[in-house]
Short mmCIF file of C-alpha atoms and ligand atoms in Angstrom, two decimals:
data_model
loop_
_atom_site.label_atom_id
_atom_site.label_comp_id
_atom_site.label_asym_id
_atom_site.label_seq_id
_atom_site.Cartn_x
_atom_site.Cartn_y
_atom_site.Cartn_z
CA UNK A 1 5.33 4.49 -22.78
CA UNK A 2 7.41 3.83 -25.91
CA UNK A 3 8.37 -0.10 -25.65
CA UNK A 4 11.87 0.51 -25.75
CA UNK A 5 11.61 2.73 -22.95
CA UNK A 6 9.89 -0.10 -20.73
CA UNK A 7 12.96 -2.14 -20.02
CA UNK A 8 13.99 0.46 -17.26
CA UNK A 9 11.20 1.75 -15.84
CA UNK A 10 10.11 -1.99 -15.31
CA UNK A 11 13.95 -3.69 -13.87
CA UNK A 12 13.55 -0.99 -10.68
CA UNK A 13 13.30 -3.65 -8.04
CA UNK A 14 10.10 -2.60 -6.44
CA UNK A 15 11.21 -1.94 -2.82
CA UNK A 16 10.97 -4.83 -0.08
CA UNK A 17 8.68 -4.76 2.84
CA UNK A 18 10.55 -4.09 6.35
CA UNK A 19 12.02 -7.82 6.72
CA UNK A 20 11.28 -7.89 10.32
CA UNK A 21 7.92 -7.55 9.79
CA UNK A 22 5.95 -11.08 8.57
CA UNK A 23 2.04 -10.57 7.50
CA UNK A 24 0.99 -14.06 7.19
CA UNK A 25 1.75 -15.86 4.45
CA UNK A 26 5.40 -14.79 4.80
CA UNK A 27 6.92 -17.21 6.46
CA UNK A 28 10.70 -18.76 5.85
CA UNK A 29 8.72 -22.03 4.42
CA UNK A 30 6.02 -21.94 2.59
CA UNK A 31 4.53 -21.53 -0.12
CA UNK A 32 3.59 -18.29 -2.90
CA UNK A 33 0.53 -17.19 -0.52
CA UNK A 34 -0.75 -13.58 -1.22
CA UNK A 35 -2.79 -11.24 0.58
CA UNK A 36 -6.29 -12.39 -0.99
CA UNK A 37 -5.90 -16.19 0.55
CA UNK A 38 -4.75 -17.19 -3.52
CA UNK A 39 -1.81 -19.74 -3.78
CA UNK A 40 0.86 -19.87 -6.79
CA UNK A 41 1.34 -23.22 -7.95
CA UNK A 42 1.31 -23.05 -11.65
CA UNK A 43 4.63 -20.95 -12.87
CA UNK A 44 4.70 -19.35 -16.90
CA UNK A 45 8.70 -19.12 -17.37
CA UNK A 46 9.08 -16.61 -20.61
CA UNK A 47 12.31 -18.00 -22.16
CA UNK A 48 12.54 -15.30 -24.95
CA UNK A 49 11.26 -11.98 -25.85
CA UNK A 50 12.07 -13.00 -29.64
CA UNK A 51 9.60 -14.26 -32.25
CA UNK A 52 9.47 -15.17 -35.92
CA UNK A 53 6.18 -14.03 -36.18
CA UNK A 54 4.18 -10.54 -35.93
CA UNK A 55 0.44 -11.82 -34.76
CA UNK A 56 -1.10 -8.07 -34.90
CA UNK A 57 -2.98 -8.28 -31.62
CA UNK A 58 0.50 -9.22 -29.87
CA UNK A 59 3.96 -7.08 -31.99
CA UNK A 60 4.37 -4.65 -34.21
CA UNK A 61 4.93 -5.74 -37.62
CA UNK A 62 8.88 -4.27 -37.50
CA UNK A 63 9.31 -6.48 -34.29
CA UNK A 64 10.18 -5.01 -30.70
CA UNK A 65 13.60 -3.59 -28.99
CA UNK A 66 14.83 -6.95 -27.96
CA UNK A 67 16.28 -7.63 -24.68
CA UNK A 68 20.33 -7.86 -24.37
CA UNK A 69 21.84 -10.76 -24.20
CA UNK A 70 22.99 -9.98 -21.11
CA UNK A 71 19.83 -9.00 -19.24
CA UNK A 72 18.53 -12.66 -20.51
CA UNK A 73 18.82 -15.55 -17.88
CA UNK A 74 21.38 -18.28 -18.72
CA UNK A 75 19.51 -21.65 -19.33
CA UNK A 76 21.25 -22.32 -15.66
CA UNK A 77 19.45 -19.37 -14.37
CA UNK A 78 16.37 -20.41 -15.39
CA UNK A 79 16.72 -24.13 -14.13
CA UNK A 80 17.67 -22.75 -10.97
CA UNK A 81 14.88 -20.44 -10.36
CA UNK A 82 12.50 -23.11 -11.68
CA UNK A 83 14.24 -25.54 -9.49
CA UNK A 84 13.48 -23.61 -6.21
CA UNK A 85 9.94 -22.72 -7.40
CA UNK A 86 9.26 -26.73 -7.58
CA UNK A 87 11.38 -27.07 -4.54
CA UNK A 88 10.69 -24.31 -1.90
CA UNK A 89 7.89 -22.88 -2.95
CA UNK A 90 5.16 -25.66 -3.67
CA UNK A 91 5.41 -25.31 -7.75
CA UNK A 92 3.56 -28.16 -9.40
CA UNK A 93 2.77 -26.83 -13.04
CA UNK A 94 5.65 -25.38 -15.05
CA UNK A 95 4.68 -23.66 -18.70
CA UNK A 96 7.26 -22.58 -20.98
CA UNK A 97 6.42 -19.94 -22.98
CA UNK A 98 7.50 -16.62 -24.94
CA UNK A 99 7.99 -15.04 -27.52
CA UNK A 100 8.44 -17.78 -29.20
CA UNK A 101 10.09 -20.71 -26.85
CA UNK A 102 11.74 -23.06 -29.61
CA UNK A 103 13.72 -20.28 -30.93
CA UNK A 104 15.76 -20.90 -27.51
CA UNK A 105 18.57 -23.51 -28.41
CA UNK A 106 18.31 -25.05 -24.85
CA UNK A 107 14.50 -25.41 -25.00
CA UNK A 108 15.60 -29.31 -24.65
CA UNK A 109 17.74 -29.46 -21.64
CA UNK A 110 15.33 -26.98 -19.80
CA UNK A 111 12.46 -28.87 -20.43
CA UNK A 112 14.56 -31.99 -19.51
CA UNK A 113 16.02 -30.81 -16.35
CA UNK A 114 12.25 -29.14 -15.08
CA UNK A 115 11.32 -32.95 -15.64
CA UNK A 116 13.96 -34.15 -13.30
CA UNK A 117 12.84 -32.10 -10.05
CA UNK A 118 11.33 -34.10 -7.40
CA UNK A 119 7.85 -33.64 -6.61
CA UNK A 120 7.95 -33.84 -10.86
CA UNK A 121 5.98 -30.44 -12.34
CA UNK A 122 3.72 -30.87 -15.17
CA UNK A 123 5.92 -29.75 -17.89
CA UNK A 124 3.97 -28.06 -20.60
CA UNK A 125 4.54 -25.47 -23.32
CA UNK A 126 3.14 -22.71 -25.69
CA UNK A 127 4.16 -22.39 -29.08
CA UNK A 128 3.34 -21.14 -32.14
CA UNK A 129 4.75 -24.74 -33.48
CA UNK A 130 7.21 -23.27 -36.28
CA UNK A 131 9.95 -25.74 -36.05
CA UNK A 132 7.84 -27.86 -34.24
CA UNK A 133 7.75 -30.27 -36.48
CA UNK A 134 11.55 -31.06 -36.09
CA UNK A 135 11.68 -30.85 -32.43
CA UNK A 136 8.24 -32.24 -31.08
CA UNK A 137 10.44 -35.56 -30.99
CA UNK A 138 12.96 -33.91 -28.68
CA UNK A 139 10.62 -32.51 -26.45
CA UNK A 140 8.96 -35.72 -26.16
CA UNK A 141 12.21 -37.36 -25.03
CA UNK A 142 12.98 -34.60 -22.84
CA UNK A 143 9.52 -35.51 -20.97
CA UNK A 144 7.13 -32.76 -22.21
CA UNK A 145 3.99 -33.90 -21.40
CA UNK A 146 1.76 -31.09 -23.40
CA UNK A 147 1.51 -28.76 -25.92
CA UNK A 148 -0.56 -26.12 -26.73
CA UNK A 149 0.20 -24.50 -30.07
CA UNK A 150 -1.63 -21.08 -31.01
CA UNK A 151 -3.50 -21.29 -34.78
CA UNK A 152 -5.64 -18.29 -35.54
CA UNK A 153 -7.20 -19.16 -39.31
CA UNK A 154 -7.00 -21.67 -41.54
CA UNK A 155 -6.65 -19.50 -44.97
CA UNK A 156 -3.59 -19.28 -45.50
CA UNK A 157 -3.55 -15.82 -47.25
CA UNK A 158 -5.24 -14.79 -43.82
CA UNK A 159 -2.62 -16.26 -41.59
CA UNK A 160 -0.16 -14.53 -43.51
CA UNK A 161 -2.26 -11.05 -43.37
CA UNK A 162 -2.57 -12.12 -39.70
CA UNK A 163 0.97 -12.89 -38.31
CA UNK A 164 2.79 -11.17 -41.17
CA UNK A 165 4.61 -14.13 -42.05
CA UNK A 166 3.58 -17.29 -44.74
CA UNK A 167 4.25 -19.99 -42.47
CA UNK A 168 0.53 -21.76 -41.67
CA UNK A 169 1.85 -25.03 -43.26
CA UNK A 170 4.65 -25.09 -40.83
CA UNK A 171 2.16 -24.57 -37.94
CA UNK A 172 -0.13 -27.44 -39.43
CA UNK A 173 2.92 -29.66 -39.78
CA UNK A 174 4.08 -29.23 -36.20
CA UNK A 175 0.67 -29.89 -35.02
CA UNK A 176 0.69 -33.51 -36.36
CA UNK A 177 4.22 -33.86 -35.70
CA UNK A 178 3.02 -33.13 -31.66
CA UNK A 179 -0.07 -35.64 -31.68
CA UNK A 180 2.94 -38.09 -33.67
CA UNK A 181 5.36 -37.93 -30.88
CA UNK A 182 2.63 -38.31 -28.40
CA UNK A 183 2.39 -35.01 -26.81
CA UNK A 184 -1.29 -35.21 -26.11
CA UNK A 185 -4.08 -33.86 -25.52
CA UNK A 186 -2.55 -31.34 -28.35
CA UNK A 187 -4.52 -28.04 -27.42
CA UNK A 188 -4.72 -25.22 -29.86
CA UNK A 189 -5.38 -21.58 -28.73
CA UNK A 190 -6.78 -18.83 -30.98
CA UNK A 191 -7.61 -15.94 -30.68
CA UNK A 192 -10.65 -13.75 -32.92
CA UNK A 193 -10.50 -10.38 -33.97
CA UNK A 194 -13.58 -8.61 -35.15
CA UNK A 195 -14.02 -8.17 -39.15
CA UNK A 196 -10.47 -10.32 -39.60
CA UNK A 197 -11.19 -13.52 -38.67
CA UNK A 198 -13.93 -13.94 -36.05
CA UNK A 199 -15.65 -16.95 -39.56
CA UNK A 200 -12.94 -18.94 -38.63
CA UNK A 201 -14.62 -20.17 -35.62
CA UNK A 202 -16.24 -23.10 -36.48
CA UNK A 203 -14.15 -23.94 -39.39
CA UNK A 204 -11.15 -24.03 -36.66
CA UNK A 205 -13.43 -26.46 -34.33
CA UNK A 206 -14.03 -28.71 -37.19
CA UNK A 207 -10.30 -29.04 -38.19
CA UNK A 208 -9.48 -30.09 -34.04
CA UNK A 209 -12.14 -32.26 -34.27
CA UNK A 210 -11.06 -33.64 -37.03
CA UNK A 211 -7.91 -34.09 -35.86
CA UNK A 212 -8.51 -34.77 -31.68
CA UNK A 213 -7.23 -31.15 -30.85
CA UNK A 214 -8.42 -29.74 -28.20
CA UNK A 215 -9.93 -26.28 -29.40
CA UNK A 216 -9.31 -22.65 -26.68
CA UNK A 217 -10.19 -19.75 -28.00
CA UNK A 218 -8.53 -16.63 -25.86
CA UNK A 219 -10.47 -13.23 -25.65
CA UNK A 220 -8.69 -10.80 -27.33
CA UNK A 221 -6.93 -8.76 -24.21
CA UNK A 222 -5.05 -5.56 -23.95
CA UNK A 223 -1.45 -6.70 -24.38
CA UNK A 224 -0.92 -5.03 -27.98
CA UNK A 225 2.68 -3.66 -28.06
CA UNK A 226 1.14 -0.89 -29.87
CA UNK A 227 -1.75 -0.33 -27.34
CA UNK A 228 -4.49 -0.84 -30.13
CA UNK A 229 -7.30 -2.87 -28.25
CA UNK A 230 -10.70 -1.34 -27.23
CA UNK A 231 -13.24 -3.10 -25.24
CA UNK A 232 -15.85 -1.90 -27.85
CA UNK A 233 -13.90 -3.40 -30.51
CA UNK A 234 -13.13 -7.38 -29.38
CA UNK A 235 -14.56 -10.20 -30.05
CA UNK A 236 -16.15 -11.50 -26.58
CA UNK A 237 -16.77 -15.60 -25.44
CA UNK A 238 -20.94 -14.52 -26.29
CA UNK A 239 -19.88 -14.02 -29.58
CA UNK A 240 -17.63 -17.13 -29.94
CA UNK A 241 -20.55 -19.08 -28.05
CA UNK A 242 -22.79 -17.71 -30.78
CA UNK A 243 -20.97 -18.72 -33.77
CA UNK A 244 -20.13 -22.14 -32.64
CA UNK A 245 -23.74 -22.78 -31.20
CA UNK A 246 -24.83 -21.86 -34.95
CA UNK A 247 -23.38 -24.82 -36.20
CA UNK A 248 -23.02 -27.82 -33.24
CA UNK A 249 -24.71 -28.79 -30.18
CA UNK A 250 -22.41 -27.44 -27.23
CA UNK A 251 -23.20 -29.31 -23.84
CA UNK A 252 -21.45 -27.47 -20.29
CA UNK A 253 -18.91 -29.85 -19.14
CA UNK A 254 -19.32 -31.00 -15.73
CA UNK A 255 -16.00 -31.49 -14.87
CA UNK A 256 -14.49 -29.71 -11.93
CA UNK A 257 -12.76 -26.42 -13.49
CA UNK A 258 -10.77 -25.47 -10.36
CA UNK A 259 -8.25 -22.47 -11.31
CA UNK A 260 -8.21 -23.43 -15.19
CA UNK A 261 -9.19 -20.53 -17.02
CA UNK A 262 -11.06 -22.35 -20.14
CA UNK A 263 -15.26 -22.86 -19.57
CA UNK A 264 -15.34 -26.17 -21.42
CA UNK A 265 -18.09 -27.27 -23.91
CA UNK A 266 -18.72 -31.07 -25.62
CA UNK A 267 -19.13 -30.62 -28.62
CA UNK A 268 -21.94 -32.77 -30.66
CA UNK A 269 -21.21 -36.35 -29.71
CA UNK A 270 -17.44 -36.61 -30.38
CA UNK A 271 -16.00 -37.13 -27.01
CA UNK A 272 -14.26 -33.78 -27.60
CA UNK A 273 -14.45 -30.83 -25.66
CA UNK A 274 -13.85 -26.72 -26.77
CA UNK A 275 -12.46 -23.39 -24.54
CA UNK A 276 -12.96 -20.16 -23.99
CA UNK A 277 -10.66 -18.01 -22.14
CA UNK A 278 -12.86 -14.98 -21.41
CA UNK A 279 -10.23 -13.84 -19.60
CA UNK A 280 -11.94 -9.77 -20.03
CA UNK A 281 -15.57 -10.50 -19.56
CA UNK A 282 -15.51 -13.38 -17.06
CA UNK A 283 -12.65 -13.28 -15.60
CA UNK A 284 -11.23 -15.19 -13.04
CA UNK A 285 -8.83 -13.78 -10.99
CA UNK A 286 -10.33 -15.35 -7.51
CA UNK A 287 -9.54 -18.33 -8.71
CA UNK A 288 -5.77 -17.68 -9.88
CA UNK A 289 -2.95 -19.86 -9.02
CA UNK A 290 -0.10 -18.40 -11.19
CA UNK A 291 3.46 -16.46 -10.97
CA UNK A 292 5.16 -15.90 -14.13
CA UNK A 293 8.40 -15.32 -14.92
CA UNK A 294 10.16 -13.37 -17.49
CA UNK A 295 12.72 -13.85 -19.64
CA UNK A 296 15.43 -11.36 -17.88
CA UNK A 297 14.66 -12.64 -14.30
CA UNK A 298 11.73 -10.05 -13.11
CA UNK A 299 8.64 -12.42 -10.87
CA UNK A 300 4.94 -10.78 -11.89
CA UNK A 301 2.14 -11.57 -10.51
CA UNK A 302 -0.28 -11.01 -13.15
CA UNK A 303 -0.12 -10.36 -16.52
CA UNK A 304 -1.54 -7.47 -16.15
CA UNK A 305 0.74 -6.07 -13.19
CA UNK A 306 2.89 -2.62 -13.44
CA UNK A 307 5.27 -3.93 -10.82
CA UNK A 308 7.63 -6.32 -11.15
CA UNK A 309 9.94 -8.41 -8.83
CA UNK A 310 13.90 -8.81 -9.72
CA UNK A 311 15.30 -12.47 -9.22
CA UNK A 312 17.92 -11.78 -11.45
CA UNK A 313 20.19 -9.18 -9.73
CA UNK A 314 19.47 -11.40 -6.45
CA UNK A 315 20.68 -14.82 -8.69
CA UNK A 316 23.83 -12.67 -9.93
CA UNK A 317 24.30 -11.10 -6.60
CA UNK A 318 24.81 -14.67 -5.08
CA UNK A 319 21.72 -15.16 -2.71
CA UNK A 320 21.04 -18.19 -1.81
CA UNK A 321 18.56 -20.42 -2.25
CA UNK A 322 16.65 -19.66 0.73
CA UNK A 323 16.43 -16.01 0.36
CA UNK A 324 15.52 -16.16 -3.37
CA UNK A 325 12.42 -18.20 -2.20
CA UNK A 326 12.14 -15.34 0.45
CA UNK A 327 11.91 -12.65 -2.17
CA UNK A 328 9.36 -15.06 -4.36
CA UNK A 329 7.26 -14.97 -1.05
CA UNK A 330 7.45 -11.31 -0.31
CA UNK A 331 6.88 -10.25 -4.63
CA UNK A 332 3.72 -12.74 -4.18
CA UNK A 333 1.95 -11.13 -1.38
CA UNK A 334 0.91 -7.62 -3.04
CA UNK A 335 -0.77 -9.71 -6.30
CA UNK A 336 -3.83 -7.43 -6.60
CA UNK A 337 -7.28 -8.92 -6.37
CA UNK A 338 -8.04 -8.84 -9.96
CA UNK A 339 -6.75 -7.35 -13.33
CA UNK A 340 -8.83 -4.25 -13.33
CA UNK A 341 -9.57 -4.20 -16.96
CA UNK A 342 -13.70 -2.36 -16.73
CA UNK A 343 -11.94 -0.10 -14.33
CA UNK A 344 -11.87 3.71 -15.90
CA UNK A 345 -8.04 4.03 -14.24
CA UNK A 346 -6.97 0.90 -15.95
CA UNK A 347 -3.75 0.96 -17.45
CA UNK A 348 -2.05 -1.14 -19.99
CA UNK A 349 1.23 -2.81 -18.87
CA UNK A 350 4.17 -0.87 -20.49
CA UNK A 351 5.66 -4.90 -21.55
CA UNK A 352 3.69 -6.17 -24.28
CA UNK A 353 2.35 -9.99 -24.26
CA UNK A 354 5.65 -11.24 -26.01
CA UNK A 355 7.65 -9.61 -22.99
CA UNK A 356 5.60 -10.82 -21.10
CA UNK A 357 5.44 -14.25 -21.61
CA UNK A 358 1.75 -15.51 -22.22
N1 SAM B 401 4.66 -17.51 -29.31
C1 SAM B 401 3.93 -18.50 -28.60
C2 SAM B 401 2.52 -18.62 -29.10
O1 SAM B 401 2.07 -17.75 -29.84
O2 SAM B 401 1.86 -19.59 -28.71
C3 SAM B 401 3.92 -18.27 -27.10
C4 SAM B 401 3.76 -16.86 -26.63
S1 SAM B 401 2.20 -16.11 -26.99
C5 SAM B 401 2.42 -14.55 -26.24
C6 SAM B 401 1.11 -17.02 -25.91
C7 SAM B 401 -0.35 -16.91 -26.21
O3 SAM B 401 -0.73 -15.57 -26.00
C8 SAM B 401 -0.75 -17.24 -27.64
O4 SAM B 401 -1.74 -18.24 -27.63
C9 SAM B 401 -1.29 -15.96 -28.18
O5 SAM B 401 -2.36 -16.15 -29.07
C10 SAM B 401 -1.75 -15.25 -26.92
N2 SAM B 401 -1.82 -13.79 -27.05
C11 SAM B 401 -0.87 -12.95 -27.47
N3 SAM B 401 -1.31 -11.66 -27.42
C12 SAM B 401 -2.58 -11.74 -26.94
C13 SAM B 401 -3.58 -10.76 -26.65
N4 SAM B 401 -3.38 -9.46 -26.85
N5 SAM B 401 -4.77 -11.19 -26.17
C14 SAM B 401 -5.00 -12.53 -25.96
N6 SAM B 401 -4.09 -13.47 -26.21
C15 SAM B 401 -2.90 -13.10 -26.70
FE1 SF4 B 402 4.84 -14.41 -31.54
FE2 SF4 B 402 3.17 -15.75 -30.01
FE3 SF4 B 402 3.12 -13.03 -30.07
FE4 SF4 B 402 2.30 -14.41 -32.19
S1 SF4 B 402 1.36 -14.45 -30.14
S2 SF4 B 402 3.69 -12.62 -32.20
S3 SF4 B 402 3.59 -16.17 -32.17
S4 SF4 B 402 4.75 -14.29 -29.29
#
C-alpha cells in the first residue's frame, strides 16, 4: 500500500469485543495481560513521524507524507496517556522514540512530567543524537535516565551515503555530550546492511569501547517505507558474531536477560559488554513485554501488527480515565504470539519504522 494511503486504512478503530463479555485478563483493574499469558510493562511512545535524516533501511530519501498536525497528540495528550499507562495499567519502562524525538519542542516537559508519575518509570529515549549535543543537558535535568543513540558507520562519506544527510559529527558530538551530562550507560544501536557497511562492525565496537558505549547492533528487519528488505539479503547476528569474533574474545554474559531483546557478549577484558538484536532469526516474542504507542494516538501491539487500537478519538471524545485503561486492556489481549516474519503469508506493516516508532 502506497504510504500515504496508510494513514486511513490504519486510524479504523479495530472493532471492540462485546463489553459484557470478560476473557481473563480483562478485568476493570489490571494490568496489559494478553491472550498468550505476556504482560506489557515497557511502553515505546512515538512522539513524531518527522526526521532530519533518510537512513535507507528506514525512509525514502524524499521523506514520507507526514502526519497533520491535527491527527498528532498534544504534548498533554501524550502525558495523559503515559500517565494512565504508569498509573492503571502497571507501566514501569517508558521509551521515547520516533522519527526523530528531539525535533519535538516539548521533548523536555514530557520527559519531565513521565519522571514525575508515582511508581517513577524508567525514562529512556532513542535518538539519532542530532541536536543532542545542545539538549543532552536538558534531558538530564528533566530526569532522563538513558540514552540510546543509533550510529551506523564511522566514515563519514558512508554515513552521508547512508542516511542521506552529512551530519556524523553532530551524532559523535551528541554522544559525548550524553556520557557529559551523565546519561549513562550511553548505548548505541546500529544496524548492518550487506555490501554497505556490514566492515564497520568491529571498527564501531572499538570506538564504544573506547569511549564506554555500550555497543547493539539491530538485525536489519522489514520496516523499509519502500518495502525493500529480503531475508536472503540481511545481514544476520551469525554474521555480526562472525566479524566481531574475528577480531576479540566474546564471552556469553551470564546475566539474567529476562524480556530484553539484546544477547549480550564481554568483550576481551574491558568490563564492557556488546548486543545483538536478532530480532528476525532469534526472535523473542515469548518473552515480550511491550505496547507502543504512536504518534497520532493508535495502541499496537507489535511492531509488526496490521491492527491498530485508537486512544485518540477516545482522549478527544472525553472518556475517562478508567475506560481509556479499559480500551488499553481490551487492544492488548489479541497481541499475536509472534511476528510471523519466516511465515510465507507474512506481510509487511503498511506504517513504516518511522511511523511506527522504533
Ligand atoms: N530516529 C531515532 C533513531 O534513529 O534512533 C529513533 C527512531 S528509529 C526508527 C529507532 C531505531 O530503529 C533506530 O535504532 C534505527 O536504527 C532502527 N531501525 C529503523 N528501521 C529499521 C529496520 N528496518 N530494521 C531494524 N532497525 C531499524
Ligand atoms: Fe530517522 Fe531514525 Fe529512521 Fe534514521 S532510523 S530515518 S534517524 S527515524
Amino acid at each position: 500500500m502506497p504510504f500515504r494511503h496508510y494513514i486511513r486504512a490504519v486510524t479504523t478503530p479495530s472493532p471492540l469485543p462485546d463489553p459484557r463479555v470478560r476473557p481473563q485478563g480483562t478485568p476493570g483493574v489490571g494490568g496489559l495481560v494478553d491472550r498468550h499469558g505476556r504482560t506489557a510493562t515497557d511502553l515505546r511512545v512515538s512522539l513524531t513521524d518527522r526526521c532530519n535524516l533518510r537512513c535507507s533501511y528506514c525512509m525514502p530519501p524524499e521523506g514520507l507524507q507526514w502526519l497533520p498536525k491535527v491527527e498528532q497528540l498534544t504534548d498533554d495528550e501524550v502525558v495523559r496517556l503515559v500517565r494512565i499507562g504508569v498509573e492503571h495499567l502497571g507501566i514501569r519502562e517508558v521509551r521515547f522514540t520516533g522519527g526523530e524525538p528531539l525535533l519535538r519542542p516539548g521533548l523536555p516537559g514530557i520527559v519531565a512530567a513521565a519522571t514525575a508519575l508515582r511508581p517513577r518509570p524508567e525514562v529512556s529515549l532513542t535518538t539519532n543524537a542530532i541536536g543532542l549535543s545542545r539538549m543532552a543537558p536538558a534531558l538530564a535535568e528533566a530526569g532522563l535516565d538513558r540514552i540510546n543513540v543509533s550510529l551506523d558507520t564511522l566514515d563519514r562519506q558512508r554515513f552521508k551515503e547512508l542516511t542521506h544527510r552529512d551530519r556524523l559529527p553532530d551524532v559523535l558530538a551528541g554522544l559525548q555530550a550524553a556520557k557529559d551530562a551523565g546519561l549513562t550507560p550511553v548505548k548505541v544501536n546500529a544496524v548492518l546492511l550487506r555490501g554497505i557497511n556490514e566492515d564497520d562492525a568491529v571498527p564501531l565496537l572499538e570506538y564504544c569501547l573506547e569511549h564506554g558505549y555500550e555497543l547493539r547492533f539491530i538485525e536489519q528487519m522489514p520496516l523499509d517505507a519502500h518495502h525493500a528488505w529480503t531475508r536472503g539479503e540481511m545481514v544476520t547476528a551469525e554474521d555480526i558474531l562472525a566479524r566481531l569474533t574475528a577480531a576479540h574474545t566474546l564471552t556469553p554474559d551470564v546475566e539474567e536477560r529476562g524480556a530484553a531483546p539484546a544477547e549480550r557478549w564481554l568483550v576481551d577484558d574491558s568490563g564492557l559488554t556488546v548486543g545483538v538484536i536478532a530480532s528476525v532469526t532469534r526472535s523473542f516474542c515469548g518473552a515480550c513485554d511491550r505496547t507502543r504507542l504512536t504518534a497520532d494516538g493508535q495502541i499496537r501491539n507489535c511492531l509488526f501488527a496490521r491492527e491498530e487500537s485508537d486512544l485518540r478519538s477516545a482522549l478527544r471524545g472525553g472518556a475517562d480515565d478508567a475506560e481509556i485503561a479499559d480500551r488499553w486492556r481490551i487492544a492488548t489481549l489479541s497481541k499475536l504470539p509472534g511476528h510471523g516474519i519466516d511465515d510465507p503469508s507474512f506481510l509487511q506493516p503498511s506504517r513504516p519504522m518511522s511511523a511506527i516508532g522504533g
